PDB file of C-alpha atoms in Angstrom:
ATOM      1  CA  UNK A   1      75.050 103.305 120.368  1.00 54.00           C
ATOM      2  CA  UNK A   2      78.418 104.055 118.776  1.00 61.00           C
ATOM      3  CA  UNK A   3      79.681 103.263 115.367  1.00 66.00           C
ATOM      4  CA  UNK A   4      82.825 101.371 116.539  1.00 75.00           C
ATOM      5  CA  UNK A   5      82.500  98.235 114.575  1.00 71.00           C
ATOM      6  CA  UNK A   6      85.292  96.081 115.063  1.00 70.00           C
ATOM      7  CA  UNK A   7      84.406  93.814 111.838  1.00 72.00           C
ATOM      8  CA  UNK A   8      84.073  96.837 109.541  1.00 70.00           C
ATOM      9  CA  UNK A   9      86.345  96.858 106.725  1.00 66.00           C
ATOM     10  CA  UNK A  10      89.140  99.481 106.622  1.00 63.00           C
ATOM     11  CA  UNK A  11      88.710 102.717 104.642  1.00 62.00           C
ATOM     12  CA  UNK A  12      90.382 102.467 101.177  1.00 55.00           C
ATOM     13  CA  UNK A  13      93.565 104.402 100.957  1.00 54.00           C
ATOM     14  CA  UNK A  14      93.069 107.804  98.566  1.00 55.00           C
ATOM     15  CA  UNK A  15      95.845 106.416  96.181  1.00 54.00           C
ATOM     16  CA  UNK A  16      94.112 103.093  95.477  1.00 59.00           C
ATOM     17  CA  UNK A  17      92.654 103.588  92.003  1.00 58.00           C
ATOM     18  CA  UNK A  18      92.115 101.500  88.957  1.00 61.00           C
ATOM     19  CA  UNK A  19      93.707 102.110  85.535  1.00 58.00           C
ATOM     20  CA  UNK A  20      90.367 103.352  84.367  1.00 58.00           C
ATOM     21  CA  UNK A  21      90.277 106.081  87.026  1.00 62.00           C
ATOM     22  CA  UNK A  22      93.657 107.391  86.511  1.00 59.00           C
ATOM     23  CA  UNK A  23      92.513 110.207  84.212  1.00 58.00           C
ATOM     24  CA  UNK A  24      90.497 111.599  86.549  1.00 60.00           C
ATOM     25  CA  UNK A  25      93.231 111.394  89.161  1.00 58.00           C
ATOM     26  CA  UNK A  26      95.565 113.349  87.349  1.00 58.00           C
ATOM     27  CA  UNK A  27      96.543 116.922  88.297  1.00 58.00           C
ATOM     28  CA  UNK A  28      95.675 118.895  84.971  1.00 55.00           C
ATOM     29  CA  UNK A  29      97.555 121.537  83.552  1.00 54.00           C
ATOM     30  CA  UNK A  30      96.589 123.584  80.776  1.00 48.00           C
ATOM     31  CA  UNK A  31      98.947 124.119  77.803  1.00 44.00           C
ATOM     32  CA  UNK A  32     100.044 127.350  78.933  1.00 39.00           C
ATOM     33  CA  UNK A  33     100.932 126.338  82.524  1.00 52.00           C
ATOM     34  CA  UNK A  34     103.240 123.531  80.991  1.00 60.00           C
ATOM     35  CA  UNK A  35     106.775 125.217  81.099  1.00 79.00           C
ATOM     36  CA  UNK A  36     108.468 124.296  77.805  1.00 83.00           C
ATOM     37  CA  UNK A  37     112.219 124.909  79.055  1.00 83.00           C
ATOM     38  CA  UNK A  38     111.680 122.740  82.184  1.00 83.00           C
ATOM     39  CA  UNK A  39     109.804 120.011  79.947  1.00 86.00           C
ATOM     40  CA  UNK A  40     112.768 119.749  77.363  1.00 90.00           C
ATOM     41  CA  UNK A  41     115.992 120.904  79.321  1.00 90.00           C
ATOM     42  CA  UNK A  42     115.830 120.015  82.630  1.00 90.00           C
ATOM     43  CA  UNK A  43     116.284 116.437  84.032  1.00 89.00           C
ATOM     44  CA  UNK A  44     114.692 116.695  87.672  1.00 88.00           C
ATOM     45  CA  UNK A  45     111.150 116.001  88.317  1.00 87.00           C
ATOM     46  CA  UNK A  46     108.443 113.721  86.800  1.00 89.00           C
ATOM     47  CA  UNK A  47     106.058 114.078  83.872  1.00 90.00           C
ATOM     48  CA  UNK A  48     102.977 111.950  82.846  1.00 88.00           C
ATOM     49  CA  UNK A  49     102.548 110.039  79.845  1.00 90.00           C
ATOM     50  CA  UNK A  50     100.360 112.643  77.844  1.00 89.00           C
ATOM     51  CA  UNK A  51     103.341 115.360  78.384  1.00 90.00           C
ATOM     52  CA  UNK A  52     106.171 112.702  77.489  1.00 92.00           C
ATOM     53  CA  UNK A  53     104.253 111.493  74.309  1.00 92.00           C
ATOM     54  CA  UNK A  54     103.687 114.979  73.096  1.00 92.00           C
ATOM     55  CA  UNK A  55     107.106 116.256  73.608  1.00 92.00           C
ATOM     56  CA  UNK A  56     108.836 112.983  72.519  1.00 92.00           C
ATOM     57  CA  UNK A  57     106.530 112.534  69.311  1.00 92.00           C
ATOM     58  CA  UNK A  58     107.015 116.360  68.625  1.00 94.00           C
ATOM     59  CA  UNK A  59     110.993 115.857  68.467  1.00 94.00           C
ATOM     60  CA  UNK A  60     110.680 112.724  66.488  1.00 91.00           C
ATOM     61  CA  UNK A  61     108.521 114.499  63.807  1.00 95.00           C
ATOM     62  CA  UNK A  62     110.975 117.293  63.501  1.00 95.00           C
ATOM     63  CA  UNK A  63     113.729 114.760  62.771  1.00 92.00           C
ATOM     64  CA  UNK A  64     111.489 112.948  60.256  1.00 93.00           C
ATOM     65  CA  UNK A  65     110.725 115.952  58.452  1.00 95.00           C
ATOM     66  CA  UNK A  66     114.383 116.852  58.229  1.00 94.00           C
ATOM     67  CA  UNK A  67     115.177 113.344  57.002  1.00 92.00           C
ATOM     68  CA  UNK A  68     112.695 113.919  54.050  1.00 94.00           C
ATOM     69  CA  UNK A  69     114.721 117.006  53.088  1.00 93.00           C
ATOM     70  CA  UNK A  70     118.266 115.860  53.875  1.00 93.00           C
ATOM     71  CA  UNK A  71     119.671 112.891  55.708  1.00 91.00           C
ATOM     72  CA  UNK A  72     122.655 114.991  56.724  1.00 93.00           C
ATOM     73  CA  UNK A  73     120.470 117.713  58.072  1.00 92.00           C
ATOM     74  CA  UNK A  74     118.405 114.894  59.912  1.00 90.00           C
ATOM     75  CA  UNK A  75     121.779 113.708  61.521  1.00 91.00           C
ATOM     76  CA  UNK A  76     122.653 117.187  62.794  1.00 94.00           C
ATOM     77  CA  UNK A  77     119.232 117.713  63.901  1.00 94.00           C
ATOM     78  CA  UNK A  78     118.953 114.361  65.792  1.00 90.00           C
ATOM     79  CA  UNK A  79     122.169 115.505  67.600  1.00 93.00           C
ATOM     80  CA  UNK A  80     120.781 118.745  68.819  1.00 95.00           C
ATOM     81  CA  UNK A  81     117.507 117.142  69.853  1.00 94.00           C
ATOM     82  CA  UNK A  82     119.584 114.145  71.779  1.00 93.00           C
ATOM     83  CA  UNK A  83     119.477 116.554  74.916  1.00 93.00           C
ATOM     84  CA  UNK A  84     115.713 117.267  75.109  1.00 94.00           C
ATOM     85  CA  UNK A  85     115.012 113.601  74.179  1.00 93.00           C
ATOM     86  CA  UNK A  86     116.972 112.553  77.086  1.00 94.00           C
ATOM     87  CA  UNK A  87     115.369 115.104  79.585  1.00 94.00           C
ATOM     88  CA  UNK A  88     111.728 113.710  78.494  1.00 93.00           C
ATOM     89  CA  UNK A  89     112.779 110.181  78.900  1.00 93.00           C
ATOM     90  CA  UNK A  90     114.421 110.775  82.251  1.00 94.00           C
ATOM     91  CA  UNK A  91     111.254 112.638  83.824  1.00 92.00           C
ATOM     92  CA  UNK A  92     109.148 109.808  82.477  1.00 92.00           C
ATOM     93  CA  UNK A  93     111.342 107.368  84.067  1.00 92.00           C
ATOM     94  CA  UNK A  94     111.436 109.097  87.124  1.00 92.00           C
ATOM     95  CA  UNK A  95     107.455 108.872  87.158  1.00 91.00           C
ATOM     96  CA  UNK A  96     107.811 105.276  86.861  1.00 90.00           C
ATOM     97  CA  UNK A  97     110.174 105.207  89.841  1.00 89.00           C
ATOM     98  CA  UNK A  98     113.172 104.036  87.908  1.00 90.00           C
ATOM     99  CA  UNK A  99     116.416 105.878  87.109  1.00 88.00           C
ATOM    100  CA  UNK A 100     116.805 107.730  84.198  1.00 87.00           C
ATOM    101  CA  UNK A 101     119.846 106.088  82.782  1.00 89.00           C
ATOM    102  CA  UNK A 102     117.352 103.728  80.804  1.00 86.00           C
ATOM    103  CA  UNK A 103     116.957 106.765  78.604  1.00 86.00           C
ATOM    104  CA  UNK A 104     120.222 105.769  76.829  1.00 87.00           C
ATOM    105  CA  UNK A 105     118.479 103.019  75.081  1.00 87.00           C
ATOM    106  CA  UNK A 106     117.636 105.572  72.491  1.00 86.00           C
ATOM    107  CA  UNK A 107     121.275 105.437  71.516  1.00 86.00           C
ATOM    108  CA  UNK A 108     120.888 102.067  70.178  1.00 86.00           C
ATOM    109  CA  UNK A 109     121.126 101.958  66.315  1.00 83.00           C
ATOM    110  CA  UNK A 110     117.929 101.272  64.584  1.00 81.00           C
ATOM    111  CA  UNK A 111     114.914 100.780  67.098  1.00 87.00           C
ATOM    112  CA  UNK A 112     116.247 101.995  70.376  1.00 87.00           C
ATOM    113  CA  UNK A 113     113.982 104.940  69.951  1.00 86.00           C
ATOM    114  CA  UNK A 114     111.044 102.532  69.981  1.00 89.00           C
ATOM    115  CA  UNK A 115     112.232 100.814  73.312  1.00 90.00           C
ATOM    116  CA  UNK A 116     112.272 104.241  75.004  1.00 90.00           C
ATOM    117  CA  UNK A 117     108.581 105.131  73.490  1.00 89.00           C
ATOM    118  CA  UNK A 118     107.037 101.825  74.618  1.00 91.00           C
ATOM    119  CA  UNK A 119     108.887 101.889  77.980  1.00 90.00           C
ATOM    120  CA  UNK A 120     107.895 105.423  78.982  1.00 89.00           C
ATOM    121  CA  UNK A 121     104.568 105.784  76.716  1.00 89.00           C
ATOM    122  CA  UNK A 122     102.737 102.653  77.680  1.00 90.00           C
ATOM    123  CA  UNK A 123     103.029 101.790  81.676  1.00 90.00           C
ATOM    124  CA  UNK A 124     101.114 104.016  84.161  1.00 87.00           C
ATOM    125  CA  UNK A 125     103.050 106.377  86.525  1.00 86.00           C
ATOM    126  CA  UNK A 126     103.643 105.585  90.093  1.00 84.00           C
ATOM    127  CA  UNK A 127     100.794 107.186  92.333  1.00 85.00           C
ATOM    128  CA  UNK A 128     102.903 107.745  95.276  1.00 86.00           C
ATOM    129  CA  UNK A 129     105.731 110.305  96.130  1.00 88.00           C
ATOM    130  CA  UNK A 130     109.261 108.731  95.279  1.00 88.00           C
ATOM    131  CA  UNK A 131     112.716 109.636  95.511  1.00 90.00           C
ATOM    132  CA  UNK A 132     112.515 111.493  92.340  1.00 87.00           C
ATOM    133  CA  UNK A 133     109.694 114.142  93.317  1.00 85.00           C
ATOM    134  CA  UNK A 134     105.909 114.337  94.432  1.00 85.00           C
ATOM    135  CA  UNK A 135     103.327 112.507  92.736  1.00 83.00           C
ATOM    136  CA  UNK A 136     101.789 114.160  89.558  1.00 81.00           C
ATOM    137  CA  UNK A 137      98.360 112.586  90.290  1.00 75.00           C
ATOM    138  CA  UNK A 138      95.845 113.768  92.861  1.00 67.00           C
ATOM    139  CA  UNK A 139      95.686 112.263  96.186  1.00 58.00           C
TER     140      UNK A 139
END
């Protein structure tokens, strides 16, 4: 007898996961495998929430420390770190399947950085390959 049951439910595709299973499906990289130059200075590709939050909070902490020392120094450091902040947010928006231009919200005075932090740090990325690169999640 064969196993050709026409009423059997179809197999679940490998990319259907619940948010609780996301951590198990992420392609893990050790800290030594993360290329700092690519993370902070390239706009192509995709990064996950952990890499984004680590890099973004690191740069914001540098700006905050400089603000305690001197506000003028903090302004210059903020200008120097705009490029890495844009690179981080662009790659994270790429992982969400969106264009990286949304990273320009961080130029808004006041809480623009908070909009980018919430928009990039909270949602789960796209599990599929998209126009910005292959998925960073295991298939």
